Coordinates of C-alpha atoms in Angstrom, one line a residue:
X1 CA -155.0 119.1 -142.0
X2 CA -155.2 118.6 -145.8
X3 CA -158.1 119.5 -148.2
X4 CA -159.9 117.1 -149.8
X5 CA -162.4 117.3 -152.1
X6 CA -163.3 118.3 -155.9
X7 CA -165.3 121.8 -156.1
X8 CA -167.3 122.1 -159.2
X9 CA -168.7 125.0 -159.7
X10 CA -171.9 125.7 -162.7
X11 CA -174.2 128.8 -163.4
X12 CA -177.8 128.0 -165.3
X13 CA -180.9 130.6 -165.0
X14 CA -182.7 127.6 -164.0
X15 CA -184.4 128.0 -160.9
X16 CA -182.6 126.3 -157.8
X17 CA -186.0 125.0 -156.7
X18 CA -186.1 122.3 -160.0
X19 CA -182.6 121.4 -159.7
X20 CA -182.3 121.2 -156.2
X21 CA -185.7 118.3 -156.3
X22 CA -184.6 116.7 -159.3
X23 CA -180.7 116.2 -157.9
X24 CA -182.0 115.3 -154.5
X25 CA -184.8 112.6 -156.0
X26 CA -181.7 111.3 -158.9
X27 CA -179.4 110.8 -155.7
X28 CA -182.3 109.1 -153.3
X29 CA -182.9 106.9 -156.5
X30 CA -179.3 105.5 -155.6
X31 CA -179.5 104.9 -152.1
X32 CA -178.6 108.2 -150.7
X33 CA -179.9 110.1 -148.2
X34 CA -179.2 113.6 -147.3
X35 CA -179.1 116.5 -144.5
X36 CA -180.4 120.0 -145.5
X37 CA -177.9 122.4 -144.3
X38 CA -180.4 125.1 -145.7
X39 CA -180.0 127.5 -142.3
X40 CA -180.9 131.7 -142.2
X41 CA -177.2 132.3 -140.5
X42 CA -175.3 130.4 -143.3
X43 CA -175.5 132.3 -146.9
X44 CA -177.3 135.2 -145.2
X45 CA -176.1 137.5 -148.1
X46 CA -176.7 134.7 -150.5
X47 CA -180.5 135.1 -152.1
X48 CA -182.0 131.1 -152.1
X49 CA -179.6 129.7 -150.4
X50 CA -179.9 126.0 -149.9
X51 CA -177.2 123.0 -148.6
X52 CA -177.3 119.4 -149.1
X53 CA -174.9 116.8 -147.7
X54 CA -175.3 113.0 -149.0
X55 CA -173.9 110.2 -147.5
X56 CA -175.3 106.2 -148.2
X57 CA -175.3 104.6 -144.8
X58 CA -173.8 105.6 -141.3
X59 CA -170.1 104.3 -141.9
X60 CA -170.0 106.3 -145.0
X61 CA -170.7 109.4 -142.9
X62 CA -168.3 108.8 -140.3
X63 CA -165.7 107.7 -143.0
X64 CA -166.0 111.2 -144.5
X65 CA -165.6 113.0 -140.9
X66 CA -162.0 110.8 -140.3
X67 CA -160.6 111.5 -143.3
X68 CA -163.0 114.1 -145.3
X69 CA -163.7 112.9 -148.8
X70 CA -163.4 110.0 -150.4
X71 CA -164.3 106.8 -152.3
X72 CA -163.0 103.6 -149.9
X73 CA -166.6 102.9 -149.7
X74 CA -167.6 100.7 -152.9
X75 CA -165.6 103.7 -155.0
X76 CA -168.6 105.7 -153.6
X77 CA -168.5 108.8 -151.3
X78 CA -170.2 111.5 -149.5
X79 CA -171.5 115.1 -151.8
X80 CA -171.7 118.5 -150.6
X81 CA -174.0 120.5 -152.8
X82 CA -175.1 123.7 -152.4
X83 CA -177.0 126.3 -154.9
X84 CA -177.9 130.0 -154.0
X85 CA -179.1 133.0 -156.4
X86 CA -176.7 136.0 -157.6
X87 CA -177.0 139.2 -159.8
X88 CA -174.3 138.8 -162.4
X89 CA -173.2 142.1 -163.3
X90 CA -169.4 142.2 -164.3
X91 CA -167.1 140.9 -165.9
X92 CA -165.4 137.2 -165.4
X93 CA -162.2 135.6 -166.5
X94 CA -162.6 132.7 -168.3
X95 CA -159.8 130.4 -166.3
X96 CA -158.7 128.5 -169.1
X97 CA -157.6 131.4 -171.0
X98 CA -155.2 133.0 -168.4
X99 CA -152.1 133.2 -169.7
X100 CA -149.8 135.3 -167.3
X101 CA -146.7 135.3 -169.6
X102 CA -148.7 137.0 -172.7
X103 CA -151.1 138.9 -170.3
X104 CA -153.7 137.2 -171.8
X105 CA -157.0 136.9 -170.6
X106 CA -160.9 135.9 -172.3
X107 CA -163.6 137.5 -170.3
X108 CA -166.8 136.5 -170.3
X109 CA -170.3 138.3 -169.2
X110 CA -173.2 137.6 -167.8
X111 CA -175.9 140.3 -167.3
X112 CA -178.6 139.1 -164.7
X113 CA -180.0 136.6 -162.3
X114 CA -178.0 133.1 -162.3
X115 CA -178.5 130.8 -159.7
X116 CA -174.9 128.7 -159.0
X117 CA -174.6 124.7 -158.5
X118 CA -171.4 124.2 -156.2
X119 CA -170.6 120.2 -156.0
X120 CA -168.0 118.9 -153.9
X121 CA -167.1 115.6 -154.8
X122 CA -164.4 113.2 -153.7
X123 CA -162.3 113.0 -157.0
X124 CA -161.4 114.6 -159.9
X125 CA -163.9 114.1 -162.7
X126 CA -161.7 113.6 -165.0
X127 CA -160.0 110.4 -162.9
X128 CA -163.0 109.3 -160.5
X129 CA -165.6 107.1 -161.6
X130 CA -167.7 108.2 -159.2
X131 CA -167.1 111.7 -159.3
X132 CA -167.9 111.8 -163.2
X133 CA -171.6 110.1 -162.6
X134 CA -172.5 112.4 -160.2
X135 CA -171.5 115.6 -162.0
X136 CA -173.3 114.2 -164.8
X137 CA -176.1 113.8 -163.1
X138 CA -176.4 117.9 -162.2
X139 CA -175.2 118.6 -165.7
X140 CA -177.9 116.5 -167.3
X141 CA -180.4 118.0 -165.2
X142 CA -178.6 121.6 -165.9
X143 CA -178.9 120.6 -169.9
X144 CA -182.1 119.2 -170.1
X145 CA -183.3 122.6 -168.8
X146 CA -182.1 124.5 -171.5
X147 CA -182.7 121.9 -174.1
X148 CA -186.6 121.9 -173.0
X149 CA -186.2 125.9 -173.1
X150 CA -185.1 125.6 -176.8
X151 CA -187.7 123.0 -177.7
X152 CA -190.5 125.3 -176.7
X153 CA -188.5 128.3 -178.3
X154 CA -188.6 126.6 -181.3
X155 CA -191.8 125.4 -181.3
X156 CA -193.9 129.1 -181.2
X157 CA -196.0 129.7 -184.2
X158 CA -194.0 132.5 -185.7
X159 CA -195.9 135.3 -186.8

C-alpha cells in the first residue's frame, strides 16, 4: 500500500477550542461536513485531544477509502485534522537548516504550553490548489489570533 497525503504540521498558544470552531464553521461554510474522531482511547497521552475528518458528499468519502487522498473530485478532497495540547520544553531542529555534510543544524525553543494543528491534505501546498486554500484557511485563523493579541498589546494605556 502507498501513502498518500500532505501532513502539515503548526504550533500557536491559541487555544484548540477557537481554532478547532472557527476551522470546523470556515469548512461547513464550503459544503463540508465532518466526523469527530475526538475518542478517550486515541491520544490518551495527548492533553485536548480532538479529530476531525471532512469529506463533501458520500462519493467523496468512499473515494478517499479506495485510494486514500485525493482531488479527482472537483480538484477537492477529503481533510484529516487533528489538534492536541503539549508542554514544550526542549530543544527542536529547525528542518530547513539541517545540513548533514557541515553538521549544521538551527534549533529553535519553545518554553511552555503550545497546542499543535496537524492537517492532512491531499496535495502539496505548494502544487495543489486545493491543498493551498485549505491550509490558508488554518493559517489565517492561526494569524489572526496573534494579530488580535498584538492589537490589544498595543493598545494598553502605558503607564
Amino acid at each position: 500500500m502507498e501513502f498518500t497525503g500532505y501532513d502539515y504540521l503548526l504550533y500557536s498558544p491559541m487555544n484548540n477550542r477557537i481554532v478547532i470552531e472557527l476551522f470546523n464553521k470556515a469548512l461547513l461554510d464550503e459544503g463540508y461536513q465532518f466526523d469527530n474522531a475526538e475518542t478517550k482511547d486515541v491520544g490518551t497521552h495527548i492533553e485536548e485531544y480532538s479529530a476531525f475528518f471532512y469529506y463533501k458528499s458520500r462519493k467523496m468519502y468512499d473515494t478517499h477509502l479506495k485510494i486514500d487522498y485525493n482531488t479527482k473530485i472537483n480538484g477537492e478532497g477529503c481533510i484529516n485534522f487533528y489538534t492536541g495540547a503539549e508542554a514544550l520544553n526542549s530543544p527542536f531542529i529547525v528542518a530547513d537548516t539541517m545540513d548533514v555534510k557541515q553538521d549544521f543544524f538551527q534549533y529553535a525553543w519553545f518554553m511552555g504550553r503550545y497546542y499543535f494543528y496537524a492537517l492532512t491534505l491531499p496535495g502539496d501546498i505548494n502544487h495543489c490548489p486545493f491543498s493551498k486554500r485549505i491550509f490558508g484557511i488554518l493559517a489565517n485563523i492561526l494569524k489572526g489570533q496573534q494579530e488580535c493579541n498584538q492589537q490589544l498589546i498595543n493598545s494598553k494605556p502605558t503607564e
